[in-house]
Amino acid sequence: MIRFFLLQNKQGKTRLSKWYVTPPEETERAKLESDVNRVIAARTRGNTNFVEYQNYKLIYRRYAGLYFVFAADITDNELLLMETIHLFVELLDQYFSNVCELDIVFHFNKVYAVLDEYILAGEIQETSKRVILERLKDLEKLE
Protein backbone atom coordinates (compact mmCIF):
# COMPACT_ATOMS: atom_id res chain seq x y z
CA MET A 1 0.00 0.00 0.00
CA ILE A 2 1.15 3.50 -0.78
CA ARG A 3 1.62 5.48 2.43
CA PHE A 4 2.24 8.94 0.99
CA PHE A 5 3.15 10.78 -2.19
CA LEU A 6 5.47 13.77 -2.40
CA LEU A 7 6.26 16.03 -5.32
CA GLN A 8 9.38 18.06 -4.56
CA ASN A 9 11.66 20.30 -6.57
CA LYS A 10 15.46 20.00 -6.56
CA GLN A 11 15.74 22.62 -3.81
CA GLY A 12 13.68 20.43 -1.48
CA LYS A 13 10.47 22.48 -1.57
CA THR A 14 7.43 20.23 -1.41
CA ARG A 15 5.05 21.25 -4.16
CA LEU A 16 2.42 18.62 -3.47
CA SER A 17 1.85 16.00 -0.81
CA LYS A 18 -0.85 13.39 -0.40
CA TRP A 19 -1.08 11.14 2.65
CA TYR A 20 -2.96 7.86 2.48
CA VAL A 21 -2.42 7.17 6.18
CA THR A 22 -2.90 9.56 9.08
CA PRO A 23 -0.26 12.25 8.53
CA PRO A 24 2.12 13.11 11.35
CA GLU A 25 2.05 16.45 13.13
CA GLU A 26 3.12 19.49 11.08
CA THR A 27 6.68 19.73 12.47
CA GLU A 28 7.28 16.00 12.15
CA ARG A 29 5.86 16.03 8.62
CA ALA A 30 8.15 18.89 7.58
CA LYS A 31 11.14 17.00 9.01
CA LEU A 32 10.12 13.83 7.19
CA GLU A 33 9.75 15.71 3.89
CA SER A 34 13.18 17.34 4.25
CA ASP A 35 14.77 14.00 5.23
CA VAL A 36 13.21 12.30 2.20
CA ASN A 37 14.57 15.01 -0.07
CA ARG A 38 18.00 14.81 1.53
CA VAL A 39 18.13 11.02 1.05
CA ILE A 40 16.99 11.19 -2.57
CA ALA A 41 19.03 14.21 -3.64
CA ALA A 42 22.23 12.62 -2.33
CA ARG A 43 21.83 9.56 -4.55
CA THR A 44 23.68 9.42 -7.86
CA ARG A 45 22.40 8.25 -11.24
CA GLY A 46 24.18 4.96 -10.70
CA ASN A 47 21.91 4.10 -7.77
CA THR A 48 18.50 2.48 -8.08
CA ASN A 49 15.42 4.65 -7.79
CA PHE A 50 14.23 3.00 -4.60
CA VAL A 51 15.65 3.06 -1.12
CA GLU A 52 14.51 1.87 2.29
CA TYR A 53 13.87 4.72 4.68
CA GLN A 54 12.61 4.18 8.24
CA ASN A 55 9.77 1.68 7.86
CA TYR A 56 8.98 2.69 4.27
CA LYS A 57 10.36 1.98 0.86
CA LEU A 58 10.86 5.20 -1.12
CA ILE A 59 10.36 4.88 -4.86
CA TYR A 60 11.18 8.01 -6.83
CA ARG A 61 11.86 9.38 -10.28
CA ARG A 62 13.17 12.72 -11.35
CA TYR A 63 11.53 14.50 -14.26
CA ALA A 64 13.07 17.84 -15.20
CA GLY A 65 13.51 19.59 -11.83
CA LEU A 66 10.91 17.61 -9.90
CA TYR A 67 11.13 14.47 -7.79
CA PHE A 68 8.03 12.27 -7.75
CA VAL A 69 8.23 10.15 -4.60
CA PHE A 70 6.03 7.35 -3.32
CA ALA A 71 6.52 5.86 0.12
CA ALA A 72 5.14 2.36 0.25
CA ASP A 73 5.25 -0.74 2.38
CA ILE A 74 8.57 -2.60 2.38
CA THR A 75 6.95 -5.57 0.61
CA ASP A 76 5.45 -3.58 -2.31
CA ASN A 77 6.68 -4.06 -5.85
CA GLU A 78 9.20 -1.32 -6.74
CA LEU A 79 8.84 -1.69 -10.50
CA LEU A 80 5.07 -1.36 -10.33
CA LEU A 81 5.46 1.89 -8.42
CA MET A 82 8.06 3.14 -10.92
CA GLU A 83 5.48 2.57 -13.66
CA THR A 84 2.87 4.27 -11.48
CA ILE A 85 5.04 7.38 -11.32
CA HIS A 86 5.62 7.29 -15.07
CA LEU A 87 1.91 6.98 -15.83
CA PHE A 88 1.11 9.82 -13.43
CA VAL A 89 3.62 12.06 -15.21
CA GLU A 90 2.14 11.10 -18.59
CA LEU A 91 -1.34 11.92 -17.28
CA LEU A 92 -0.20 15.33 -16.07
CA ASP A 93 1.59 15.96 -19.34
CA GLN A 94 -1.50 15.19 -21.41
CA TYR A 95 -3.89 16.98 -19.06
CA PHE A 96 -1.85 20.20 -18.93
CA SER A 97 -0.36 19.91 -22.44
CA ASN A 98 3.33 19.78 -21.50
CA VAL A 99 3.23 20.19 -17.72
CA CYS A 100 5.74 22.30 -15.80
CA GLU A 101 6.31 23.14 -12.14
CA LEU A 102 4.22 26.31 -12.41
CA ASP A 103 1.20 24.29 -13.59
CA ILE A 104 1.51 22.20 -10.44
CA VAL A 105 1.86 25.24 -8.20
CA PHE A 106 -1.00 27.28 -9.67
CA HIS A 107 -3.37 24.40 -10.49
CA PHE A 108 -2.70 22.14 -7.51
CA ASN A 109 -6.41 21.33 -7.20
CA LYS A 110 -6.39 19.85 -10.71
CA VAL A 111 -3.25 17.86 -9.92
CA TYR A 112 -4.99 16.45 -6.85
CA ALA A 113 -7.98 15.55 -9.05
CA VAL A 114 -5.68 13.65 -11.44
CA LEU A 115 -4.06 11.86 -8.51
CA ASP A 116 -7.42 11.01 -6.96
CA GLU A 117 -8.73 9.55 -10.22
CA TYR A 118 -5.61 7.41 -10.44
CA ILE A 119 -4.93 6.37 -6.82
CA LEU A 120 -7.57 5.91 -4.16
CA ALA A 121 -6.81 5.14 -0.50
CA GLY A 122 -3.24 4.17 -1.28
CA GLU A 123 -4.14 1.66 -4.00
CA ILE A 124 -4.11 2.09 -7.77
CA GLN A 125 -7.68 2.55 -8.89
CA GLU A 126 -7.46 2.96 -12.67
CA THR A 127 -4.60 2.35 -15.09
CA SER A 128 -6.15 3.48 -18.38
CA LYS A 129 -4.98 6.93 -19.41
CA ARG A 130 -7.98 7.32 -21.71
CA VAL A 131 -10.50 6.53 -18.95
CA ILE A 132 -8.82 8.82 -16.42
CA LEU A 133 -8.61 11.74 -18.87
CA GLU A 134 -12.26 11.25 -19.88
CA ARG A 135 -13.29 11.36 -16.22
CA LEU A 136 -11.29 14.55 -15.72
CA LYS A 137 -12.97 16.16 -18.74
CA ASP A 138 -16.34 15.19 -17.28
CA LEU A 139 -15.34 16.81 -13.99
CA GLU A 140 -14.33 20.00 -15.80
CA LYS A 141 -17.76 20.16 -17.45
CA LEU A 142 -19.35 20.19 -13.99
CA GLU A 143 -17.30 23.20 -12.86
PDB file of C-alpha atoms in Angstrom, residues 8 13 17 19 47 55 67 77 79 92 113 116 120-121 123 128 133 136:
ATOM      1  CA  GLN A   8       9.378  18.059  -4.565  1.00  0.00           C
ATOM      2  CA  LYS A  13      10.469  22.475  -1.574  1.00  0.00           C
ATOM      3  CA  SER A  17       1.847  15.998  -0.810  1.00  0.00           C
ATOM      4  CA  TRP A  19      -1.076  11.141   2.649  1.00  0.00           C
ATOM      5  CA  ASN A  47      21.908   4.099  -7.766  1.00  0.00           C
ATOM      6  CA  ASN A  55       9.768   1.682   7.864  1.00  0.00           C
ATOM      7  CA  TYR A  67      11.129  14.474  -7.790  1.00  0.00           C
ATOM      8  CA  ASN A  77       6.684  -4.062  -5.853  1.00  0.00           C
ATOM      9  CA  LEU A  79       8.843  -1.692 -10.497  1.00  0.00           C
ATOM     10  CA  LEU A  92      -0.198  15.328 -16.067  1.00  0.00           C
ATOM     11  CA  ALA A 113      -7.976  15.549  -9.048  1.00  0.00           C
ATOM     12  CA  ASP A 116      -7.420  11.009  -6.958  1.00  0.00           C
ATOM     13  CA  LEU A 120      -7.566   5.914  -4.155  1.00  0.00           C
ATOM     14  CA  ALA A 121      -6.812   5.136  -0.498  1.00  0.00           C
ATOM     15  CA  GLU A 123      -4.135   1.660  -4.004  1.00  0.00           C
ATOM     16  CA  SER A 128      -6.152   3.475 -18.379  1.00  0.00           C
ATOM     17  CA  LEU A 133      -8.609  11.736 -18.870  1.00  0.00           C
ATOM     18  CA  LEU A 136     -11.289  14.548 -15.718  1.00  0.00           C
TER      19      LEU A 136
END
